[in-house]
Coordinates of C-alpha atoms in Angstrom, one line a residue:
M48 CA 1.5 2.4 0.9
I49 CA 4.1 4.6 2.6
Q50 CA 4.6 2.0 5.2
Y51 CA 5.1 -0.7 2.6
V52 CA 7.7 1.4 0.8
L53 CA 9.6 2.1 4.0
E54 CA 9.6 -1.6 4.9
C55 CA 10.9 -2.5 1.5
M56 CA 13.7 0.0 1.8
A57 CA 14.6 -1.2 5.3
F58 CA 14.8 -4.8 4.1
Q59 CA 17.0 -3.8 1.1
L60 CA 19.3 -1.9 3.4
L61 CA 19.8 -4.9 5.6
F62 CA 20.4 -7.2 2.7
L63 CA 23.0 -4.7 1.3
V64 CA 24.8 -4.4 4.6
I65 CA 25.1 -8.2 4.7
Y66 CA 26.4 -8.2 1.2
D67 CA 29.0 -5.4 1.6
F68 CA 30.4 -6.7 4.9
F69 CA 30.4 -10.4 4.3
L70 CA 30.0 -11.4 0.6
K71 CA 31.3 -8.6 -1.6
K72 CA 35.0 -9.5 -1.4
E73 CA 34.5 -13.2 -2.0
T74 CA 35.0 -14.7 -5.5
F75 CA 31.6 -16.5 -5.5
F76 CA 30.5 -14.2 -8.2
Q77 CA 27.5 -16.3 -9.5
W78 CA 26.3 -16.8 -5.9
N79 CA 26.6 -13.1 -5.3
R80 CA 24.7 -12.4 -8.5
A81 CA 21.8 -14.6 -7.3
Y82 CA 22.0 -13.1 -3.9
L83 CA 21.4 -9.5 -5.2
I84 CA 18.5 -10.5 -7.5
V85 CA 16.8 -12.8 -5.0
T86 CA 17.1 -10.4 -2.0
Y87 CA 15.8 -7.4 -4.0
T88 CA 12.8 -9.5 -5.0
L89 CA 12.3 -10.7 -1.4
S90 CA 12.3 -7.1 -0.2
L91 CA 9.3 -6.5 -2.4
L92 CA 7.4 -9.6 -1.3
L93 CA 8.2 -10.0 2.4
P94 CA 6.0 -7.0 3.6
W95 CA 3.0 -8.9 2.2
V96 CA 3.8 -12.2 3.7
K97 CA 2.2 -12.9 7.1
I98 CA 2.8 -16.1 9.0
E99 CA 0.1 -16.8 11.6
A100 CA 2.5 -18.8 13.8
F101 CA 4.6 -15.7 14.4
S102 CA 1.6 -13.6 15.4
T103 CA 1.5 -12.5 19.0
E104 CA -1.2 -10.6 21.0
L105 CA -0.4 -7.4 22.8
P106 CA -1.0 -7.6 26.6
A107 CA -3.2 -4.6 26.9
T108 CA -4.7 -3.0 23.9
F109 CA -7.9 -1.8 22.4
Q110 CA -9.6 -2.3 19.1
G111 CA -11.9 0.1 17.3
Y112 CA -14.3 -0.7 14.5
S113 CA -17.6 0.4 13.2
D114 CA -20.6 -1.0 15.0
F115 CA -24.1 -1.0 13.8
L116 CA -25.3 -0.2 17.3
W117 CA -23.9 3.3 17.0
G118 CA -24.1 3.8 13.3
L119 CA -21.6 2.7 10.7
E120 CA -19.6 5.6 9.3
Q121 CA -20.8 5.1 5.8
S122 CA -20.6 7.3 2.7
P123 CA -23.7 9.6 2.3
V124 CA -26.7 8.0 0.5
A125 CA -29.4 10.5 1.1
V126 CA -31.0 12.2 -1.9
G127 CA -29.9 15.8 -2.1
T128 CA -26.8 15.5 0.0
T129 CA -23.4 16.3 -1.4
M130 CA -21.3 13.2 -2.1
D131 CA -17.5 13.3 -2.3
S132 CA -16.0 12.3 -5.6
D133 CA -14.7 8.8 -5.8
L134 CA -11.6 10.1 -7.6
H135 CA -9.3 11.9 -5.3
V136 CA -5.6 12.3 -6.2
S137 CA -3.3 13.7 -3.5
W138 CA -0.2 15.8 -4.2
Q139 CA 1.9 12.8 -3.0
Q140 CA 0.4 10.6 -5.7
V141 CA 1.0 13.4 -8.3
F142 CA 4.6 13.7 -7.2
F143 CA 5.1 9.9 -7.4
L144 CA 3.6 9.6 -10.8
T145 CA 5.5 12.6 -12.1
G146 CA 8.7 10.9 -11.0
I147 CA 7.7 7.7 -12.8
V148 CA 6.9 9.6 -16.0
I149 CA 10.3 11.4 -15.9
A150 CA 12.2 8.1 -15.2
T151 CA 10.3 6.4 -18.0
L152 CA 11.2 9.1 -20.5
W153 CA 14.8 8.9 -19.4
F154 CA 14.8 5.2 -20.0
L155 CA 13.3 5.6 -23.4
L156 CA 15.9 8.2 -24.3
K157 CA 18.6 5.7 -23.4
L158 CA 17.0 3.1 -25.7
W159 CA 16.8 5.8 -28.4
R160 CA 20.5 6.5 -28.0
L161 CA 21.3 2.8 -28.5
Y162 CA 19.1 2.7 -31.6
Q163 CA 20.9 5.7 -33.0
L164 CA 24.3 4.1 -32.3
R165 CA 23.2 0.9 -34.0
R166 CA 21.8 2.8 -37.0
K167 CA 25.0 4.8 -37.5
G168 CA 27.3 1.8 -37.0
E169 CA 28.5 -0.9 -39.3
V170 CA 26.5 -4.0 -38.5
T171 CA 28.0 -7.5 -39.0
H172 CA 26.2 -10.7 -38.0
F173 CA 28.1 -13.6 -36.6
K174 CA 26.9 -16.9 -35.3
H175 CA 26.8 -16.0 -31.5
F176 CA 26.6 -12.2 -31.7
T177 CA 26.0 -9.1 -33.8
Q178 CA 28.9 -6.7 -34.1
V179 CA 28.2 -3.0 -34.4
V180 CA 31.3 -0.9 -35.3
L181 CA 31.0 2.7 -34.2
P182 CA 32.8 5.4 -36.3
H183 CA 35.3 7.7 -34.6
S184 CA 34.8 6.0 -31.2
N185 CA 36.8 4.0 -28.6
E186 CA 33.8 2.6 -26.8
A187 CA 33.2 -1.1 -26.1
F188 CA 30.0 -2.5 -24.5
S189 CA 27.4 -5.1 -25.1
F190 CA 23.6 -5.1 -24.9
F191 CA 21.8 -8.5 -25.2
R192 CA 23.3 -10.1 -28.3
S193 CA 24.9 -7.0 -29.7
I194 CA 28.5 -5.9 -29.1
F195 CA 29.2 -2.3 -29.8
L196 CA 32.9 -1.5 -30.7
G197 CA 34.5 1.8 -31.6
D198 CA 36.6 1.6 -34.7
E199 CA 39.6 2.6 -32.7
V200 CA 39.1 -0.5 -30.5
L201 CA 39.6 -2.7 -33.5
K202 CA 43.2 -1.7 -33.6
K203 CA 43.7 -3.0 -30.0
E204 CA 43.0 -6.3 -28.2
Y205 CA 40.0 -7.1 -30.3
N206 CA 39.8 -10.8 -29.4
V207 CA 40.1 -10.2 -25.7
I208 CA 37.3 -7.6 -25.7
V209 CA 35.0 -9.8 -27.8
S210 CA 35.6 -12.8 -25.6
H211 CA 34.8 -10.7 -22.6
E212 CA 31.6 -9.4 -24.0
L213 CA 30.5 -12.9 -25.2
V214 CA 30.5 -13.9 -21.5
H215 CA 27.9 -11.2 -20.8
I216 CA 25.8 -12.4 -23.8
R217 CA 25.9 -16.1 -22.8
Q218 CA 25.0 -15.4 -19.2
R219 CA 22.3 -12.9 -20.2
H220 CA 23.6 -10.1 -18.0
S221 CA 21.6 -7.6 -19.8
L222 CA 18.4 -9.1 -18.3
D223 CA 19.8 -8.3 -14.8
L224 CA 20.5 -4.7 -15.7
L225 CA 17.2 -4.3 -17.4
F226 CA 15.4 -5.6 -14.3
F227 CA 17.0 -3.1 -12.1
E228 CA 16.5 -0.4 -14.7
L229 CA 12.7 -1.1 -14.5
M230 CA 12.9 -1.1 -10.7
R231 CA 14.5 2.4 -11.0
I232 CA 11.5 3.6 -12.9
V233 CA 9.0 2.4 -10.3
G234 CA 11.2 3.2 -7.3
W235 CA 12.9 6.3 -8.7
F236 CA 12.9 7.9 -5.3
N237 CA 14.7 4.9 -3.7
P238 CA 18.5 5.3 -3.6
L239 CA 19.0 1.6 -2.7
V240 CA 17.9 0.4 -6.1
Y241 CA 20.7 2.4 -7.7
I242 CA 23.2 0.8 -5.3
Y243 CA 21.8 -2.7 -6.2
Q244 CA 22.3 -1.9 -9.9
H245 CA 25.8 -0.7 -9.3
R246 CA 26.7 -3.9 -7.3
I247 CA 25.3 -6.2 -10.1
T248 CA 27.2 -4.2 -12.7
E249 CA 30.5 -4.9 -10.8
L250 CA 29.7 -8.6 -10.6
H251 CA 29.1 -8.8 -14.3
E252 CA 32.6 -7.5 -15.0
F253 CA 34.1 -9.8 -12.4
I254 CA 32.3 -12.8 -13.9
A255 CA 33.5 -11.9 -17.4
D256 CA 37.1 -11.2 -16.3
A257 CA 37.2 -14.5 -14.4
H258 CA 36.8 -16.3 -17.8
V259 CA 40.1 -14.8 -19.0
P260 CA 42.7 -17.7 -19.2
K261 CA 45.6 -17.2 -16.8
T262 CA 48.1 -17.1 -19.6
E263 CA 46.4 -14.0 -21.0
R264 CA 45.8 -12.1 -17.8
K265 CA 48.9 -10.0 -18.0
A266 CA 47.8 -8.6 -21.4
H267 CA 44.3 -8.1 -19.9
Y268 CA 45.7 -6.0 -17.0
N269 CA 47.7 -3.9 -19.5
L270 CA 44.6 -3.3 -21.6
L271 CA 42.5 -2.2 -18.6
L272 CA 45.2 0.1 -17.3
S273 CA 45.6 1.8 -20.7
Q274 CA 41.9 2.8 -20.8
V275 CA 40.2 5.7 -19.0
F276 CA 37.1 6.2 -21.0
E277 CA 33.5 5.2 -20.6
S278 CA 30.6 4.7 -23.0
G279 CA 28.2 7.5 -21.8
N280 CA 25.4 7.3 -19.4
I281 CA 23.6 4.2 -20.5
S282 CA 23.1 2.3 -17.2
F283 CA 21.8 -1.0 -18.5
V284 CA 24.6 -2.0 -20.9
N285 CA 27.8 -4.0 -20.0
H286 CA 30.7 -1.6 -20.5
F287 CA 34.1 -3.1 -21.1
F288 CA 36.0 0.1 -20.3
K289 CA 34.6 1.8 -17.2
K290 CA 37.0 4.0 -15.3
S291 CA 35.2 3.5 -11.9
L292 CA 35.5 -0.3 -12.2
I293 CA 38.9 -0.8 -13.7
K294 CA 40.8 -0.8 -10.4
K295 CA 38.3 -3.2 -8.8
R296 CA 38.5 -5.5 -11.7
I297 CA 42.3 -5.7 -11.6
V298 CA 42.2 -6.4 -7.8
M299 CA 39.7 -9.2 -8.4
L300 CA 41.7 -10.7 -11.2
Q301 CA 44.7 -11.0 -8.9
K302 CA 42.6 -12.3 -6.0
S303 CA 42.8 -16.0 -5.1
K304 CA 39.6 -18.0 -5.2
S305 CA 37.7 -18.0 -2.0
K306 CA 37.5 -21.3 0.0
K307 CA 34.3 -23.1 -0.4
V308 CA 33.7 -23.2 3.3
W309 CA 33.0 -19.4 3.1
Q310 CA 29.9 -20.2 1.2
L311 CA 28.4 -20.8 4.6
K312 CA 28.2 -17.1 4.9
Y313 CA 25.1 -17.2 2.7
L314 CA 23.3 -19.0 5.5
L315 CA 23.1 -15.6 7.2
L316 CA 20.2 -15.0 4.8
V317 CA 18.1 -17.6 6.7
P318 CA 17.8 -15.9 10.1
L319 CA 17.6 -12.5 8.4
V320 CA 14.6 -13.5 6.3
L321 CA 13.0 -15.3 9.3
G322 CA 13.5 -12.1 11.4
M323 CA 11.8 -10.1 8.7
L324 CA 8.9 -12.5 8.5
F325 CA 8.5 -12.3 12.3
Y326 CA 8.5 -8.5 12.1
T327 CA 5.9 -8.3 9.3
S328 CA 3.6 -11.0 11.0
C329 CA 3.8 -9.3 14.4
E330 CA 3.3 -5.9 12.9
Q331 CA 0.1 -7.1 11.2
N332 CA -1.2 -8.4 14.5
E333 CA -0.5 -5.0 16.1
K334 CA -2.4 -3.2 13.4
E335 CA -5.4 -5.5 14.0
G336 CA -5.1 -4.7 17.7
L337 CA -4.6 -0.9 17.6
G338 CA -5.8 0.5 14.4
G339 CA -9.2 0.1 13.7
V340 CA -11.5 2.8 12.8
E341 CA -10.6 2.0 9.2
E342 CA -13.9 0.8 7.9
T343 CA -12.8 -1.8 5.4
T344 CA -10.5 -3.7 7.8
A345 CA -13.1 -3.6 10.5
L346 CA -15.8 -5.0 8.4
K347 CA -13.6 -7.8 7.0
T348 CA -12.7 -8.7 10.6
V349 CA -16.2 -8.5 12.1
M350 CA -18.5 -9.5 9.3
N351 CA -16.2 -10.8 6.5
A352 CA -17.6 -8.1 4.2
V353 CA -16.6 -5.0 2.3
S354 CA -18.2 -1.7 3.0
F355 CA -20.3 -0.1 0.2
A356 CA -18.2 3.0 0.3
E357 CA -14.9 1.1 -0.3
I358 CA -16.0 -1.6 -2.7
D359 CA -14.6 -1.6 -6.3
E360 CA -18.0 -2.2 -8.0
A361 CA -21.1 -1.6 -5.9
P362 CA -24.1 -4.0 -5.9
V363 CA -26.5 -3.2 -8.7
F364 CA -30.1 -2.4 -7.7
P365 CA -32.7 -3.6 -10.2
N366 CA -33.2 -0.9 -12.9
C367 CA -29.7 0.5 -12.2
E368 CA -27.9 -1.8 -14.7
D369 CA -27.5 1.0 -17.3
A370 CA -26.8 3.9 -14.8
D371 CA -23.6 5.8 -15.2
D372 CA -23.2 6.1 -11.4
K373 CA -24.4 2.8 -9.9
K374 CA -23.7 3.8 -6.4
A375 CA -25.8 6.9 -6.6
C376 CA -28.6 4.9 -8.4
F377 CA -28.5 2.3 -5.6
S378 CA -29.0 5.0 -3.0
T379 CA -31.8 6.6 -4.9
M380 CA -33.6 3.3 -5.5
L381 CA -33.2 2.3 -1.8
H382 CA -34.8 5.5 -0.7
Q383 CA -37.7 5.0 -3.1
H384 CA -38.1 1.5 -1.8
I385 CA -38.2 2.7 1.9
S386 CA -40.7 5.4 1.0
K387 CA -42.9 3.0 -0.9
N388 CA -43.0 0.3 1.8
F389 CA -43.0 2.5 4.9
K390 CA -45.8 2.1 7.3
Y391 CA -45.8 3.7 10.8
P392 CA -46.8 1.0 13.3
E393 CA -50.2 1.8 14.9
D394 CA -49.0 0.7 18.3
A395 CA -46.0 3.0 18.0
Q396 CA -48.3 5.9 17.1
E397 CA -50.5 5.2 20.1
L398 CA -47.5 5.2 22.4
G399 CA -46.1 8.3 20.8
L400 CA -42.9 6.5 19.8
Q401 CA -40.5 8.2 17.4
G402 CA -36.8 8.4 16.8
R403 CA -34.1 7.0 14.5
V404 CA -33.5 3.4 13.8
H405 CA -30.0 2.5 12.5
I406 CA -30.1 -0.4 10.0
M407 CA -27.2 -2.4 8.7
F408 CA -27.5 -5.2 6.2
T409 CA -25.5 -7.2 3.7
I410 CA -25.9 -8.1 0.1
D411 CA -24.2 -11.4 -0.2
E412 CA -22.2 -13.0 -3.0
N413 CA -25.5 -14.1 -4.7
G414 CA -27.1 -10.7 -4.4
S415 CA -29.5 -11.6 -1.6
V416 CA -30.1 -9.3 1.4
G417 CA -29.4 -10.7 4.8
D418 CA -27.7 -10.2 8.2
I419 CA -30.1 -7.4 9.0
K420 CA -29.2 -5.7 12.3
K421 CA -31.0 -2.7 13.8
R422 CA -30.8 -0.4 16.8
G423 CA -33.5 2.1 17.7
P424 CA -35.5 3.6 20.6
H425 CA -38.1 0.8 20.6
F426 CA -38.6 -2.7 19.2
L427 CA -41.7 -1.6 17.3
L428 CA -39.8 0.8 15.2
E429 CA -36.9 -1.6 14.8
D430 CA -39.3 -4.3 13.5
E431 CA -40.8 -2.0 11.0
A432 CA -37.4 -1.0 9.7
E433 CA -36.4 -4.6 9.5
R434 CA -39.6 -5.5 7.6
I435 CA -38.8 -2.8 5.0
I436 CA -35.3 -3.9 4.4
G437 CA -36.4 -7.6 4.3
K438 CA -38.6 -6.7 1.2
L439 CA -35.5 -5.5 -0.8
P440 CA -35.3 -7.3 -4.2
Q441 CA -32.5 -9.6 -5.4
M442 CA -29.6 -7.6 -6.7
Q443 CA -26.4 -8.1 -8.7
P444 CA -23.6 -8.7 -6.0
G445 CA -20.8 -6.3 -5.4
I446 CA -17.4 -7.0 -6.9
N447 CA -14.1 -6.5 -5.2
D448 CA -10.7 -7.6 -6.5
G449 CA -12.5 -9.1 -9.5
A450 CA -14.7 -11.4 -7.5
P451 CA -18.2 -11.2 -6.0
V452 CA -18.1 -10.4 -2.3
K453 CA -20.5 -9.7 0.6
T454 CA -21.2 -6.0 0.8
V455 CA -22.3 -4.2 3.9
Y456 CA -24.6 -1.2 3.8
S457 CA -26.0 1.0 6.5
I458 CA -28.8 3.7 6.6
P459 CA -30.7 5.5 9.4
I460 CA -34.5 5.5 9.1
S461 CA -36.2 8.2 11.1
F462 CA -39.7 7.9 12.5
R463 CA -41.2 11.2 13.4
L464 CA -44.7 12.2 14.6
G465 CA -45.8 15.6 13.5
D466 CA -49.1 17.1 12.2
G467 CA -49.6 13.7 10.7
V468 CA -47.5 10.6 10.7
A469 CA -44.4 11.1 8.6
S470 CA -41.3 9.3 7.7
E471 CA -38.2 11.3 7.0
V472 CA -35.5 9.3 5.3
G473 CA -32.4 11.3 4.3
K474 CA -34.3 14.6 3.6
K475 CA -32.2 17.7 4.1
N476 CA -34.9 19.5 6.0
Y477 CA -35.0 16.7 8.6
W478 CA -31.4 17.1 9.6
I479 CA -31.6 20.9 9.8
D480 CA -34.8 20.7 11.8
K481 CA -33.0 18.4 14.3
E482 CA -29.9 20.6 14.2
E483 CA -27.9 17.4 14.4
V484 CA -26.3 15.7 11.4
P485 CA -24.5 12.4 11.6
F486 CA -20.8 12.4 10.8
S487 CA -21.3 10.4 7.6
Y488 CA -24.0 12.9 6.3
V489 CA -22.6 16.3 7.3
E490 CA -21.4 18.3 4.3
N491 CA -18.4 19.7 6.1
V492 CA -17.2 17.5 8.9
P493 CA -15.8 18.9 12.2
V494 CA -12.1 19.7 11.7
F495 CA -9.8 18.1 14.2
P496 CA -6.8 20.3 15.2
G497 CA -4.0 19.5 12.7
C498 CA -6.4 18.7 9.9
E499 CA -7.1 22.2 8.7
D500 CA -5.1 21.9 5.5
N501 CA -5.9 18.3 4.8
S502 CA -7.7 17.7 1.6
N503 CA -9.7 14.8 3.2
A504 CA -10.9 16.2 6.5
R505 CA -13.1 13.1 7.1
A506 CA -10.2 10.6 6.9
C507 CA -7.9 13.0 8.8
F508 CA -10.5 13.2 11.6
N509 CA -10.7 9.4 11.9
M510 CA -6.9 9.2 11.9
M511 CA -6.5 11.9 14.6
M512 CA -9.2 10.2 16.7
Q513 CA -7.2 7.0 16.7
R514 CA -4.0 8.9 17.6
H515 CA -5.7 10.6 20.4
I516 CA -7.0 7.3 21.8
S517 CA -3.7 5.6 21.4
K518 CA -1.8 8.5 23.1
N519 CA -4.2 8.7 26.1
F520 CA -5.2 5.1 26.5
N521 CA -4.4 3.5 29.9
Y522 CA -5.8 0.1 30.8
P523 CA -7.3 0.5 34.4
K524 CA -5.2 -1.5 36.8
E525 CA -8.2 -2.7 38.8
A526 CA -9.8 -4.0 35.6
M527 CA -6.6 -5.8 34.7
E528 CA -6.4 -7.4 38.1
K529 CA -10.0 -8.5 37.8
G530 CA -9.6 -9.7 34.3
I531 CA -12.2 -7.4 32.9
Q532 CA -12.2 -6.9 29.2
G533 CA -14.6 -6.3 26.4
R534 CA -15.9 -3.5 24.1
V535 CA -17.1 -0.1 25.2
S536 CA -19.3 1.6 22.7
V537 CA -19.1 5.4 23.1
M538 CA -21.0 8.1 21.3
F539 CA -20.4 11.8 21.8
T540 CA -21.4 15.0 20.0
I541 CA -19.2 17.8 18.5
S542 CA -21.4 20.7 19.2
A543 CA -22.1 23.7 17.0
D544 CA -19.4 25.6 18.8
G545 CA -16.8 22.8 18.5
S546 CA -16.8 21.5 22.0
I547 CA -17.4 17.9 23.1
I548 CA -20.8 17.3 24.7
N549 CA -23.3 14.5 25.5
I550 CA -20.9 11.6 26.0
R551 CA -22.7 8.3 26.2
K552 CA -21.1 5.0 26.7
R553 CA -22.0 1.4 27.2
G554 CA -19.7 -1.5 28.1
P555 CA -19.2 -4.6 30.2
H556 CA -18.1 -2.7 33.3
E557 CA -18.0 0.8 34.6
L558 CA -14.2 0.7 35.0
L559 CA -13.8 0.4 31.3
E560 CA -16.6 2.9 30.6
N561 CA -15.0 5.5 32.8
E562 CA -11.7 5.1 31.1
V563 CA -13.2 5.7 27.7
E564 CA -15.1 8.7 29.0
R565 CA -11.9 10.1 30.4
I566 CA -10.2 9.7 27.0
I567 CA -13.1 11.4 25.1
K568 CA -13.2 14.3 27.6
K569 CA -9.5 15.1 26.8
L570 CA -10.4 15.7 23.1
P571 CA -9.5 19.3 22.0
K572 CA -12.0 21.9 20.8
M573 CA -12.6 21.6 17.1
T574 CA -13.9 23.6 14.2
P575 CA -17.6 22.6 14.2
G576 CA -19.3 20.7 11.4
N577 CA -21.3 22.6 8.8
Y578 CA -24.4 21.6 7.0
D579 CA -26.3 23.7 4.4
G580 CA -24.3 26.8 5.5
K581 CA -25.1 26.3 9.2
N582 CA -23.0 25.1 12.1
V583 CA -24.6 21.9 13.5
D584 CA -24.1 19.3 16.2
V585 CA -22.4 16.3 14.8
P586 CA -22.7 13.0 16.7
Y587 CA -19.7 10.6 16.3
S588 CA -19.4 7.0 17.6
I589 CA -16.5 4.6 18.0
P590 CA -16.2 1.3 19.9
V591 CA -13.0 0.8 22.0
T592 CA -12.2 -2.8 22.8
F593 CA -10.2 -3.7 25.9
K594 CA -8.4 -6.9 25.5
L595 CA -6.0 -8.8 27.8
S596 CA -3.8 -11.6 26.5

């Protein structure tokens, strides 16, 4: 969101620079009016527009995204674990919303002032406008079809002022000002929206003044020069007398019309917009190449699905239709299903096989379970985990952006041989016994240096991991010369004392594996993860993709 706002402001600044240096002094007032409105609208839309033809691949980069082979970083689903609240409001969001509330109240106050002026004034209805005469006032301004005139103005050039304000009414200038007033509410922090509104206000006066017949312009000059008053701080009305604009209006009244050939200046907008489109399209490609632990983007790229943790409305497990928290009910029912259908394979018992099988599956747009992927210590345990998931019932599909979507879900199933054969799925005691808790399950995740005061340590950890990899990444020259590329899956453990241990990696070539190991070894010491009041080892996994264009 912050990046979007910065891009909008950058585009607006470029558009304003073009306007002030090349267009502002021309007498193409209607063209300039259209330019300001269109360019402001474009600045809001362009960051979302991506043109595939402009996309370019980076020569040496890496990609990171969740991989079922190493355990998807999924929100906790185990019964008894502490789940983060879905509603989390940061101080930045509170600050932004507070500004909007204040700006909205200020806007409503201005409307109230207009209402009060109209109520106190003498209202007369004419064919093309409504006149409101204000007692003991020398103000003159219009708002939509109403012209507000002080009773002292009636003694002056009444016809000239009314003719001027009628131009504002006919051309609906109030709509322009109201548009920018609403933009000021949403973008109250953006100084450029105020500049845009000021520029459009100037143009409205130039347009209205341009309709003054040449024979009456001398009287018009004298009328403007004799006035030094304004009509208060209502920013979305068309003032006739405005001290800050009088000098500019007189200059424009005396200025000769610009030659039509100078309308070619507006063609400057074409390469400028194309450059912005090129930037946004290339930037999108770069994000896909470099950023990638973010789970939602990764899953959409790899599996064309949305993660269970990020989806708007989670799939509904049978008997969870009336549950208040359908995500929690889904997790509970899934664990009950696994417990009910679990059967330790006899061959695995005889061989003494045990360990954890990572399972990832999807609930498609029709609610059917499919795309089952698994990774475990032996195919016998993998097959049993797949059999259990394959018996899941039909569900109501997940909803994202108002439409059914494929939802991806992951869960580890642990096979353990003890006094008897037992399955431990998501039980608290299991993780404590093992003294190793997955990153997605641990109550208090390890704290990356710099994340100590962050309200979302999990997200901060992922972000800092990406920064660390980006900062230390170096494509091996020998691998580049040999054209070696591919994905290296790396798993490491943040130990109970915060150090990095047990680095395991797997990739297409040892050159790439060694580079990833080098990067991970440079990780700083961290505050260890904590589970049930005890510091524990926390395994973490991330794939790093080496790609040559």
